[in-house]
PDB file of N, CA and C and ligand atoms in Angstrom:
ATOM      1  N   UNK A   6     -21.286  11.665  13.479  1.00  0.00           N
ATOM      2  CA  UNK A   6     -20.876  12.194  12.052  1.00  0.00           C
ATOM      3  C   UNK A   6     -21.480  11.353  10.920  1.00  0.00           C
ATOM      4  N   UNK A   7     -21.804  11.892   9.839  1.00  0.00           N
ATOM      5  CA  UNK A   7     -22.379  11.083   8.627  1.00  0.00           C
ATOM      6  C   UNK A   7     -21.468  10.093   8.150  1.00  0.00           C
ATOM      7  N   UNK A   8     -21.791   9.240   7.436  1.00  0.00           N
ATOM      8  CA  UNK A   8     -20.852   8.287   6.717  1.00  0.00           C
ATOM      9  C   UNK A   8     -20.003   9.109   5.703  1.00  0.00           C
ATOM     10  N   UNK A   9     -18.678   8.793   5.772  1.00  0.00           N
ATOM     11  CA  UNK A   9     -17.698   9.406   4.923  1.00  0.00           C
ATOM     12  C   UNK A   9     -17.889   9.062   3.455  1.00  0.00           C
ATOM     13  N   UNK A  10     -17.605   9.953   2.748  1.00  0.00           N
ATOM     14  CA  UNK A  10     -17.458   9.701   1.083  1.00  0.00           C
ATOM     15  C   UNK A  10     -15.985   9.016   1.021  1.00  0.00           C
ATOM     16  N   UNK A  11     -15.847   7.972   0.133  1.00  0.00           N
ATOM     17  CA  UNK A  11     -14.673   7.346  -0.102  1.00  0.00           C
ATOM     18  C   UNK A  11     -14.127   7.768  -1.396  1.00  0.00           C
ATOM     19  N   UNK A  12     -12.864   8.111  -1.435  1.00  0.00           N
ATOM     20  CA  UNK A  12     -12.096   8.771  -2.659  1.00  0.00           C
ATOM     21  C   UNK A  12     -10.882   7.853  -2.816  1.00  0.00           C
ATOM     22  N   UNK A  13     -10.786   7.451  -4.124  1.00  0.00           N
ATOM     23  CA  UNK A  13      -9.482   6.766  -4.496  1.00  0.00           C
ATOM     24  C   UNK A  13      -8.653   7.748  -5.133  1.00  0.00           C
ATOM     25  N   UNK A  14      -7.389   7.976  -4.813  1.00  0.00           N
ATOM     26  CA  UNK A  14      -6.185   8.809  -5.381  1.00  0.00           C
ATOM     27  C   UNK A  14      -5.183   8.095  -5.486  1.00  0.00           C
ATOM     28  N   UNK A  15      -4.479   8.044  -6.798  1.00  0.00           N
ATOM     29  CA  UNK A  15      -3.248   7.372  -7.128  1.00  0.00           C
ATOM     30  C   UNK A  15      -2.346   8.454  -7.626  1.00  0.00           C
ATOM     31  N   UNK A  16      -1.170   8.329  -7.013  1.00  0.00           N
ATOM     32  CA  UNK A  16       0.010   9.460  -7.494  1.00  0.00           C
ATOM     33  C   UNK A  16       0.960   8.504  -8.094  1.00  0.00           C
ATOM     34  N   UNK A  17       1.596   9.178  -9.177  1.00  0.00           N
ATOM     35  CA  UNK A  17       2.798   8.643  -9.808  1.00  0.00           C
ATOM     36  C   UNK A  17       3.873   9.486  -9.230  1.00  0.00           C
ATOM     37  N   UNK A  18       4.743   8.816  -8.373  1.00  0.00           N
ATOM     38  CA  UNK A  18       5.653   9.552  -7.762  1.00  0.00           C
ATOM     39  C   UNK A  18       6.740  10.306  -8.592  1.00  0.00           C
ATOM     40  N   UNK A  19       6.975  11.664  -8.266  1.00  0.00           N
ATOM     41  CA  UNK A  19       7.979  12.468  -8.953  1.00  0.00           C
ATOM     42  C   UNK A  19       8.707  13.210  -7.835  1.00  0.00           C
ATOM     43  N   UNK A  20       8.683  12.718  -6.587  1.00  0.00           N
ATOM     44  CA  UNK A  20       9.392  13.456  -5.481  1.00  0.00           C
ATOM     45  C   UNK A  20       8.674  14.472  -4.748  1.00  0.00           C
ATOM     46  N   UNK A  21       7.472  14.711  -5.058  1.00  0.00           N
ATOM     47  CA  UNK A  21       6.591  15.637  -4.401  1.00  0.00           C
ATOM     48  C   UNK A  21       5.528  14.877  -3.684  1.00  0.00           C
ATOM     49  N   UNK A  22       5.664  13.685  -3.378  1.00  0.00           N
ATOM     50  CA  UNK A  22       4.584  12.859  -2.629  1.00  0.00           C
ATOM     51  C   UNK A  22       4.014  13.625  -1.395  1.00  0.00           C
ATOM     52  N   UNK A  23       4.985  14.019  -0.691  1.00  0.00           N
ATOM     53  CA  UNK A  23       4.352  14.485   0.707  1.00  0.00           C
ATOM     54  C   UNK A  23       3.633  15.825   0.480  1.00  0.00           C
ATOM     55  N   UNK A  24       4.122  16.543  -0.415  1.00  0.00           N
ATOM     56  CA  UNK A  24       3.479  17.848  -0.553  1.00  0.00           C
ATOM     57  C   UNK A  24       1.928  17.714  -1.135  1.00  0.00           C
ATOM     58  N   UNK A  25       1.915  16.800  -2.157  1.00  0.00           N
ATOM     59  CA  UNK A  25       0.532  16.316  -2.835  1.00  0.00           C
ATOM     60  C   UNK A  25      -0.225  15.728  -1.721  1.00  0.00           C
ATOM     61  N   UNK A  26       0.206  14.714  -0.946  1.00  0.00           N
ATOM     62  CA  UNK A  26      -0.652  14.228   0.092  1.00  0.00           C
ATOM     63  C   UNK A  26      -1.162  15.323   1.267  1.00  0.00           C
ATOM     64  N   UNK A  27      -0.156  16.192   1.371  1.00  0.00           N
ATOM     65  CA  UNK A  27      -0.581  17.303   2.500  1.00  0.00           C
ATOM     66  C   UNK A  27      -1.678  18.215   1.898  1.00  0.00           C
ATOM     67  N   UNK A  28      -1.712  18.582   0.526  1.00  0.00           N
ATOM     68  CA  UNK A  28      -2.720  19.182  -0.183  1.00  0.00           C
ATOM     69  C   UNK A  28      -4.075  18.677  -0.013  1.00  0.00           C
ATOM     70  N   UNK A  29      -4.222  17.387  -0.183  1.00  0.00           N
ATOM     71  CA  UNK A  29      -5.422  16.776   0.280  1.00  0.00           C
ATOM     72  C   UNK A  29      -5.816  16.914   1.681  1.00  0.00           C
ATOM     73  N   UNK A  30      -4.946  16.595   2.485  1.00  0.00           N
ATOM     74  CA  UNK A  30      -5.375  16.752   3.822  1.00  0.00           C
ATOM     75  C   UNK A  30      -5.856  18.082   4.435  1.00  0.00           C
ATOM     76  N   UNK A  31      -5.200  18.920   3.691  1.00  0.00           N
ATOM     77  CA  UNK A  31      -5.747  20.493   3.902  1.00  0.00           C
ATOM     78  C   UNK A  31      -7.130  20.735   3.413  1.00  0.00           C
ATOM     79  N   UNK A  32      -7.400  20.013   2.423  1.00  0.00           N
ATOM     80  CA  UNK A  32      -8.790  20.182   1.819  1.00  0.00           C
ATOM     81  C   UNK A  32      -9.876  19.274   2.489  1.00  0.00           C
ATOM     82  N   UNK A  33      -9.326  18.553   3.595  1.00  0.00           N
ATOM     83  CA  UNK A  33     -10.272  17.823   4.488  1.00  0.00           C
ATOM     84  C   UNK A  33     -10.448  16.294   4.010  1.00  0.00           C
ATOM     85  N   UNK A  34      -9.381  15.819   3.289  1.00  0.00           N
ATOM     86  CA  UNK A  34      -9.311  14.365   2.898  1.00  0.00           C
ATOM     87  C   UNK A  34      -8.454  13.659   3.905  1.00  0.00           C
ATOM     88  N   UNK A  35      -8.956  12.734   4.496  1.00  0.00           N
ATOM     89  CA  UNK A  35      -8.507  11.954   5.644  1.00  0.00           C
ATOM     90  C   UNK A  35      -7.861  10.753   5.048  1.00  0.00           C
ATOM     91  N   UNK A  36      -6.552  10.539   5.006  1.00  0.00           N
ATOM     92  CA  UNK A  36      -5.840   9.437   4.478  1.00  0.00           C
ATOM     93  C   UNK A  36      -6.064   8.361   5.349  1.00  0.00           C
ATOM     94  N   UNK A  37      -6.795   7.102   4.918  1.00  0.00           N
ATOM     95  CA  UNK A  37      -6.878   5.991   5.677  1.00  0.00           C
ATOM     96  C   UNK A  37      -6.356   4.737   5.225  1.00  0.00           C
ATOM     97  N   UNK A  38      -5.816   4.666   3.964  1.00  0.00           N
ATOM     98  CA  UNK A  38      -5.042   3.501   3.473  1.00  0.00           C
ATOM     99  C   UNK A  38      -4.219   3.926   2.274  1.00  0.00           C
ATOM    100  N   UNK A  39      -2.861   3.189   2.287  1.00  0.00           N
ATOM    101  CA  UNK A  39      -2.087   3.493   1.057  1.00  0.00           C
ATOM    102  C   UNK A  39      -1.263   2.368   0.801  1.00  0.00           C
ATOM    103  N   UNK A  40      -0.947   2.212  -0.417  1.00  0.00           N
ATOM    104  CA  UNK A  40      -0.226   0.988  -0.786  1.00  0.00           C
ATOM    105  C   UNK A  40       0.620   1.419  -2.082  1.00  0.00           C
ATOM    106  N   UNK A  41       1.835   1.080  -2.091  1.00  0.00           N
ATOM    107  CA  UNK A  41       2.760   1.338  -3.150  1.00  0.00           C
ATOM    108  C   UNK A  41       3.025   0.220  -3.870  1.00  0.00           C
ATOM    109  N   UNK A  42       2.385   0.197  -5.263  1.00  0.00           N
ATOM    110  CA  UNK A  42       2.323  -0.981  -5.949  1.00  0.00           C
ATOM    111  C   UNK A  42       2.552  -0.723  -7.710  1.00  0.00           C
ATOM    112  N   UNK A  43       2.702  -1.719  -8.344  1.00  0.00           N
ATOM    113  CA  UNK A  43       2.709  -1.515  -9.739  1.00  0.00           C
ATOM    114  C   UNK A  43       1.413  -2.109 -10.097  1.00  0.00           C
ATOM    115  N   UNK A  44       0.452  -1.122 -10.766  1.00  0.00           N
ATOM    116  CA  UNK A  44      -0.730  -1.629 -11.270  1.00  0.00           C
ATOM    117  C   UNK A  44      -0.792  -2.241 -12.389  1.00  0.00           C
ATOM    118  N   UNK A  45      -1.447  -3.475 -12.620  1.00  0.00           N
ATOM    119  CA  UNK A  45      -1.349  -4.386 -13.594  1.00  0.00           C
ATOM    120  C   UNK A  45      -2.022  -3.655 -14.790  1.00  0.00           C
ATOM    121  N   UNK A  46      -1.523  -4.093 -16.131  1.00  0.00           N
ATOM    122  CA  UNK A  46      -2.113  -3.309 -17.272  1.00  0.00           C
ATOM    123  C   UNK A  46      -3.608  -3.409 -17.462  1.00  0.00           C
ATOM    124  N   UNK A  47      -4.086  -4.763 -17.135  1.00  0.00           N
ATOM    125  CA  UNK A  47      -5.398  -5.002 -17.408  1.00  0.00           C
ATOM    126  C   UNK A  47      -6.283  -3.958 -16.322  1.00  0.00           C
ATOM    127  N   UNK A  48      -5.694  -4.083 -15.059  1.00  0.00           N
ATOM    128  CA  UNK A  48      -6.390  -3.197 -14.110  1.00  0.00           C
ATOM    129  C   UNK A  48      -6.681  -1.768 -14.561  1.00  0.00           C
ATOM    130  N   UNK A  49      -5.353  -1.151 -15.029  1.00  0.00           N
ATOM    131  CA  UNK A  49      -5.530   0.172 -15.635  1.00  0.00           C
ATOM    132  C   UNK A  49      -6.476   0.350 -16.876  1.00  0.00           C
ATOM    133  N   UNK A  50      -6.361  -0.652 -17.775  1.00  0.00           N
ATOM    134  CA  UNK A  50      -7.335  -0.549 -18.921  1.00  0.00           C
ATOM    135  C   UNK A  50      -8.773  -0.386 -18.542  1.00  0.00           C
ATOM    136  N   UNK A  51      -9.119  -1.235 -17.372  1.00  0.00           N
ATOM    137  CA  UNK A  51     -10.488  -1.203 -16.816  1.00  0.00           C
ATOM    138  C   UNK A  51     -10.774   0.088 -16.108  1.00  0.00           C
ATOM    139  N   UNK A  52      -9.636   0.637 -15.284  1.00  0.00           N
ATOM    140  CA  UNK A  52      -9.756   1.864 -14.588  1.00  0.00           C
ATOM    141  C   UNK A  52     -10.022   3.104 -15.494  1.00  0.00           C
ATOM    142  N   UNK A  53      -9.497   3.164 -16.714  1.00  0.00           N
ATOM    143  CA  UNK A  53      -9.394   4.234 -17.440  1.00  0.00           C
ATOM    144  C   UNK A  53     -10.439   3.941 -18.700  1.00  0.00           C
ATOM    145  N   UNK A  54     -11.440   2.924 -18.505  1.00  0.00           N
ATOM    146  CA  UNK A  54     -12.216   2.478 -19.698  1.00  0.00           C
ATOM    147  C   UNK A  54     -13.093   3.598 -20.297  1.00  0.00           C
ATOM    148  N   UNK A  55     -13.380   4.585 -19.516  1.00  0.00           N
ATOM    149  CA  UNK A  55     -14.143   5.708 -20.188  1.00  0.00           C
ATOM    150  C   UNK A  55     -13.240   6.497 -21.167  1.00  0.00           C
ATOM    151  N   UNK A  56     -12.050   6.242 -21.058  1.00  0.00           N
ATOM    152  CA  UNK A  56     -11.035   7.056 -21.844  1.00  0.00           C
ATOM    153  C   UNK A  56     -10.559   6.189 -23.116  1.00  0.00           C
ATOM    154  N   UNK A  57     -11.302   5.074 -23.263  1.00  0.00           N
ATOM    155  CA  UNK A  57     -10.565   4.073 -24.202  1.00  0.00           C
ATOM    156  C   UNK A  57     -10.744   4.553 -25.673  1.00  0.00           C
ATOM    157  N   UNK A  58     -11.543   5.286 -26.081  1.00  0.00           N
ATOM    158  CA  UNK A  58     -11.358   5.925 -27.550  1.00  0.00           C
ATOM    159  C   UNK A  58     -10.576   7.224 -27.625  1.00  0.00           C
ATOM    160  N   UNK A  59     -10.028   7.773 -26.597  1.00  0.00           N
ATOM    161  CA  UNK A  59      -9.176   8.772 -26.644  1.00  0.00           C
ATOM    162  C   UNK A  59      -7.828   8.388 -27.215  1.00  0.00           C
ATOM    163  N   UNK A  60      -7.022   9.276 -27.921  1.00  0.00           N
ATOM    164  CA  UNK A  60      -5.959   9.087 -28.598  1.00  0.00           C
ATOM    165  C   UNK A  60      -4.812   8.809 -27.635  1.00  0.00           C
ATOM    166  N   UNK A  61      -4.912   9.415 -26.433  1.00  0.00           N
ATOM    167  CA  UNK A  61      -3.835   9.192 -25.294  1.00  0.00           C
ATOM    168  C   UNK A  61      -3.977   7.982 -24.635  1.00  0.00           C
ATOM    169  N   UNK A  62      -5.089   7.127 -24.831  1.00  0.00           N
ATOM    170  CA  UNK A  62      -5.261   6.138 -23.959  1.00  0.00           C
ATOM    171  C   UNK A  62      -4.218   5.154 -23.892  1.00  0.00           C
ATOM    172  N   UNK A  63      -3.460   4.509 -25.070  1.00  0.00           N
ATOM    173  CA  UNK A  63      -2.549   3.611 -24.985  1.00  0.00           C
ATOM    174  C   UNK A  63      -1.299   4.085 -24.194  1.00  0.00           C
ATOM    175  N   UNK A  64      -0.958   5.458 -24.438  1.00  0.00           N
ATOM    176  CA  UNK A  64       0.033   6.177 -23.718  1.00  0.00           C
ATOM    177  C   UNK A  64       0.001   6.244 -22.162  1.00  0.00           C
ATOM    178  N   UNK A  65      -1.405   6.574 -21.730  1.00  0.00           N
ATOM    179  CA  UNK A  65      -1.791   6.679 -20.441  1.00  0.00           C
ATOM    180  C   UNK A  65      -1.445   5.322 -19.787  1.00  0.00           C
ATOM    181  N   UNK A  66      -2.002   4.293 -20.186  1.00  0.00           N
ATOM    182  CA  UNK A  66      -1.939   2.913 -19.667  1.00  0.00           C
ATOM    183  C   UNK A  66      -0.365   2.482 -19.539  1.00  0.00           C
ATOM    184  N   UNK A  67       0.247   2.817 -20.554  1.00  0.00           N
ATOM    185  CA  UNK A  67       1.753   2.400 -20.542  1.00  0.00           C
ATOM    186  C   UNK A  67       2.499   3.228 -19.592  1.00  0.00           C
ATOM    187  N   UNK A  68       2.206   4.532 -19.477  1.00  0.00           N
ATOM    188  CA  UNK A  68       2.809   5.426 -18.557  1.00  0.00           C
ATOM    189  C   UNK A  68       2.472   4.964 -17.108  1.00  0.00           C
ATOM    190  N   UNK A  69       1.196   4.682 -16.793  1.00  0.00           N
ATOM    191  CA  UNK A  69       0.844   4.344 -15.463  1.00  0.00           C
ATOM    192  C   UNK A  69       1.370   2.853 -15.065  1.00  0.00           C
ATOM    193  N   UNK A  70       1.517   2.027 -15.958  1.00  0.00           N
ATOM    194  CA  UNK A  70       2.043   0.709 -15.852  1.00  0.00           C
ATOM    195  C   UNK A  70       3.552   0.693 -15.767  1.00  0.00           C
ATOM    196  N   UNK A  71       4.224   1.867 -16.085  1.00  0.00           N
ATOM    197  CA  UNK A  71       5.809   1.801 -16.230  1.00  0.00           C
ATOM    198  C   UNK A  71       6.566   1.753 -14.860  1.00  0.00           C
ATOM    199  N   UNK A  72       5.894   1.918 -13.776  1.00  0.00           N
ATOM    200  CA  UNK A  72       6.447   1.780 -12.389  1.00  0.00           C
ATOM    201  C   UNK A  72       5.507   1.841 -11.337  1.00  0.00           C
ATOM    202  N   UNK A  73       5.801   1.919 -10.152  1.00  0.00           N
ATOM    203  CA  UNK A  73       4.940   2.020  -8.986  1.00  0.00           C
ATOM    204  C   UNK A  73       4.062   3.229  -8.978  1.00  0.00           C
ATOM    205  N   UNK A  74       3.108   3.041  -8.275  1.00  0.00           N
ATOM    206  CA  UNK A  74       1.935   4.381  -7.976  1.00  0.00           C
ATOM    207  C   UNK A  74       1.705   4.113  -6.615  1.00  0.00           C
ATOM    208  N   UNK A  75       1.263   5.218  -6.104  1.00  0.00           N
ATOM    209  CA  UNK A  75       0.907   5.237  -4.554  1.00  0.00           C
ATOM    210  C   UNK A  75      -0.665   5.319  -4.645  1.00  0.00           C
ATOM    211  N   UNK A  76      -1.230   4.070  -4.510  1.00  0.00           N
ATOM    212  CA  UNK A  76      -2.738   4.087  -4.390  1.00  0.00           C
ATOM    213  C   UNK A  76      -3.236   4.345  -2.993  1.00  0.00           C
ATOM    214  N   UNK A  77      -4.154   5.333  -3.015  1.00  0.00           N
ATOM    215  CA  UNK A  77      -4.610   5.831  -1.619  1.00  0.00           C
ATOM    216  C   UNK A  77      -6.129   5.780  -1.584  1.00  0.00           C
ATOM    217  N   UNK A  78      -6.498   5.510  -0.418  1.00  0.00           N
ATOM    218  CA  UNK A  78      -8.060   5.691  -0.073  1.00  0.00           C
ATOM    219  C   UNK A  78      -8.066   6.968   0.911  1.00  0.00           C
ATOM    220  N   UNK A  79      -9.094   7.792   0.706  1.00  0.00           N
ATOM    221  CA  UNK A  79      -9.441   8.958   1.663  1.00  0.00           C
ATOM    222  C   UNK A  79     -10.818   8.940   1.984  1.00  0.00           C
ATOM    223  N   UNK A  80     -11.067   9.499   3.270  1.00  0.00           N
ATOM    224  CA  UNK A  80     -12.384   9.810   3.592  1.00  0.00           C
ATOM    225  C   UNK A  80     -12.494  11.375   3.506  1.00  0.00           C
ATOM    226  N   UNK A  81     -13.798  11.715   3.352  1.00  0.00           N
ATOM    227  CA  UNK A  81     -14.330  13.151   3.442  1.00  0.00           C
ATOM    228  C   UNK A  81     -15.646  13.140   3.905  1.00  0.00           C
ATOM    229  N   UNK A  82     -16.007  14.430   4.383  1.00  0.00           N
ATOM    230  CA  UNK A  82     -17.284  14.444   4.942  1.00  0.00           C
ATOM    231  C   UNK A  82     -17.883  15.952   4.279  1.00  0.00           C
ATOM    232  N   UNK A  83     -19.101  15.799   3.705  1.00  0.00           N
ATOM    233  CA  UNK A  83     -19.605  17.107   3.046  1.00  0.00           C
ATOM    234  C   UNK A  83     -19.781  18.095   4.245  1.00  0.00           C
TER     235      UNK A  83
HETATM  236  N1  ATP B  15      -6.152  15.436 -22.812  1.00  0.00           N
HETATM  237  C1  ATP B  15      -5.316  14.550 -22.184  1.00  0.00           C
HETATM  238  N2  ATP B  15      -4.253  14.237 -22.675  1.00  0.00           N
HETATM  239  C2  ATP B  15      -3.283  13.414 -22.084  1.00  0.00           C
HETATM  240  N3  ATP B  15      -3.697  12.792 -20.898  1.00  0.00           N
HETATM  241  C3  ATP B  15      -5.025  12.944 -20.470  1.00  0.00           C
HETATM  242  C4  ATP B  15      -5.829  13.817 -21.024  1.00  0.00           C
HETATM  243  N4  ATP B  15      -7.028  13.943 -20.347  1.00  0.00           N
HETATM  244  C5  ATP B  15      -6.819  12.987 -19.313  1.00  0.00           C
HETATM  245  N5  ATP B  15      -5.568  12.473 -19.292  1.00  0.00           N
HETATM  246  C6  ATP B  15      -5.020  11.374 -18.491  1.00  0.00           C
HETATM  247  O1  ATP B  15      -6.075  10.519 -18.044  1.00  0.00           O
HETATM  248  C7  ATP B  15      -6.194  10.603 -16.608  1.00  0.00           C
HETATM  249  C8  ATP B  15      -7.550  10.200 -16.035  1.00  0.00           C
HETATM  250  O2  ATP B  15      -8.327  11.299 -16.735  1.00  0.00           O
HETATM  251  P1  ATP B  15      -9.752  11.623 -16.116  1.00  0.00           P
HETATM  252  O3  ATP B  15     -10.422  12.650 -17.096  1.00  0.00           O
HETATM  253  O4  ATP B  15     -10.403  10.248 -15.855  1.00  0.00           O
HETATM  254  O5  ATP B  15      -9.354  12.288 -14.765  1.00  0.00           O
HETATM  255  P2  ATP B  15      -9.319  11.937 -13.257  1.00  0.00           P
HETATM  256  O6  ATP B  15      -8.541  12.917 -12.574  1.00  0.00           O
HETATM  257  O7  ATP B  15      -8.948  10.524 -13.090  1.00  0.00           O
HETATM  258  O8  ATP B  15     -10.852  12.125 -12.825  1.00  0.00           O
HETATM  259  P3  ATP B  15     -11.960  11.198 -12.384  1.00  0.00           P
HETATM  260  O9  ATP B  15     -11.145  10.223 -11.427  1.00  0.00           O
HETATM  261  O10 ATP B  15     -13.065  11.983 -11.647  1.00  0.00           O
HETATM  262  O11 ATP B  15     -12.364  10.365 -13.568  1.00  0.00           O
HETATM  263  C9  ATP B  15      -5.530  11.804 -16.111  1.00  0.00           C
HETATM  264  O12 ATP B  15      -5.020  11.788 -14.763  1.00  0.00           O
HETATM  265  C10 ATP B  15      -4.559  12.100 -16.939  1.00  0.00           C
HETATM  266  O13 ATP B  15      -3.207  11.595 -16.762  1.00  0.00           O
HETATM  267  C1  FPP B  16      -3.826   4.160 -11.135  1.00  0.00           C
HETATM  268  C2  FPP B  16      -4.620   2.861 -10.554  1.00  0.00           C
HETATM  269  C3  FPP B  16      -5.847   2.478 -11.252  1.00  0.00           C
HETATM  270  C4  FPP B  16      -4.050   2.247  -9.729  1.00  0.00           C
HETATM  271  C5  FPP B  16      -4.615   0.928  -9.049  1.00  0.00           C
HETATM  272  C6  FPP B  16      -3.611   0.420  -8.169  1.00  0.00           C
HETATM  273  C7  FPP B  16      -4.263  -0.832  -7.528  1.00  0.00           C
HETATM  274  C8  FPP B  16      -3.971  -1.998  -8.302  1.00  0.00           C
HETATM  275  C9  FPP B  16      -4.654  -0.629  -6.407  1.00  0.00           C
HETATM  276  C10 FPP B  16      -5.218  -1.787  -5.531  1.00  0.00           C
HETATM  277  C11 FPP B  16      -5.060  -1.527  -4.124  1.00  0.00           C
HETATM  278  C12 FPP B  16      -5.621  -2.645  -3.236  1.00  0.00           C
HETATM  279  C13 FPP B  16      -7.112  -3.122  -3.390  1.00  0.00           C
HETATM  280  C14 FPP B  16      -4.773  -3.107  -2.501  1.00  0.00           C
HETATM  281  C15 FPP B  16      -5.363  -4.325  -1.633  1.00  0.00           C
HETATM  282  O1  FPP B  16      -4.537  -4.312  -0.523  1.00  0.00           O
HETATM  283  P1  FPP B  16      -4.759  -4.934   0.831  1.00  0.00           P
HETATM  284  O2  FPP B  16      -3.781  -4.873   1.723  1.00  0.00           O
HETATM  285  O3  FPP B  16      -6.091  -4.834   1.195  1.00  0.00           O
HETATM  286  O4  FPP B  16      -4.875  -6.738   0.216  1.00  0.00           O
HETATM  287  P2  FPP B  16      -3.628  -7.650  -0.200  1.00  0.00           P
HETATM  288  O5  FPP B  16      -2.192  -6.789   0.055  1.00  0.00           O
HETATM  289  O6  FPP B  16      -3.756  -8.663   0.712  1.00  0.00           O
HETATM  290  O7  FPP B  16      -3.896  -7.849  -1.553  1.00  0.00           O
END
């Protein structure tokens, strides 16, 4: 099998984590690593750097930093 594509997916939990993960699995994304953590503000600023000039950027960083996220790595094959 060809080398897999690696995809990062972060979910901000609202009680539907299982359903959301299942949707990705059904689309062929294989969950290979997951970690529940609070993303540091500076990390989020860098992650969303493309959006830094958008009006919602400060709110986005604040929201994503306001509690834990489920950070996941998935493999998929074309
Ligand atoms: N118009 C908007 N108003 C408010 N928040 C937005 C808006 N557009 C994007 N966002 C927030 O910014 C986040 C990142 O947006 P982005 O366009 O980078 O999408 P993405 O799903 O992370 O895609 P990709 O990983 O391909 O960049 C979204 O998950 C959403 O929370
Ligand atoms: C929305 C968004 C951008 C979220 C980012 C969240 C974030 C900071 C994810 C980092 C995950 C990571 C590399 C963990 C390392 O775990 P490890 O077990 O390999 O190493 P460690 O536990 O020894 O540090």
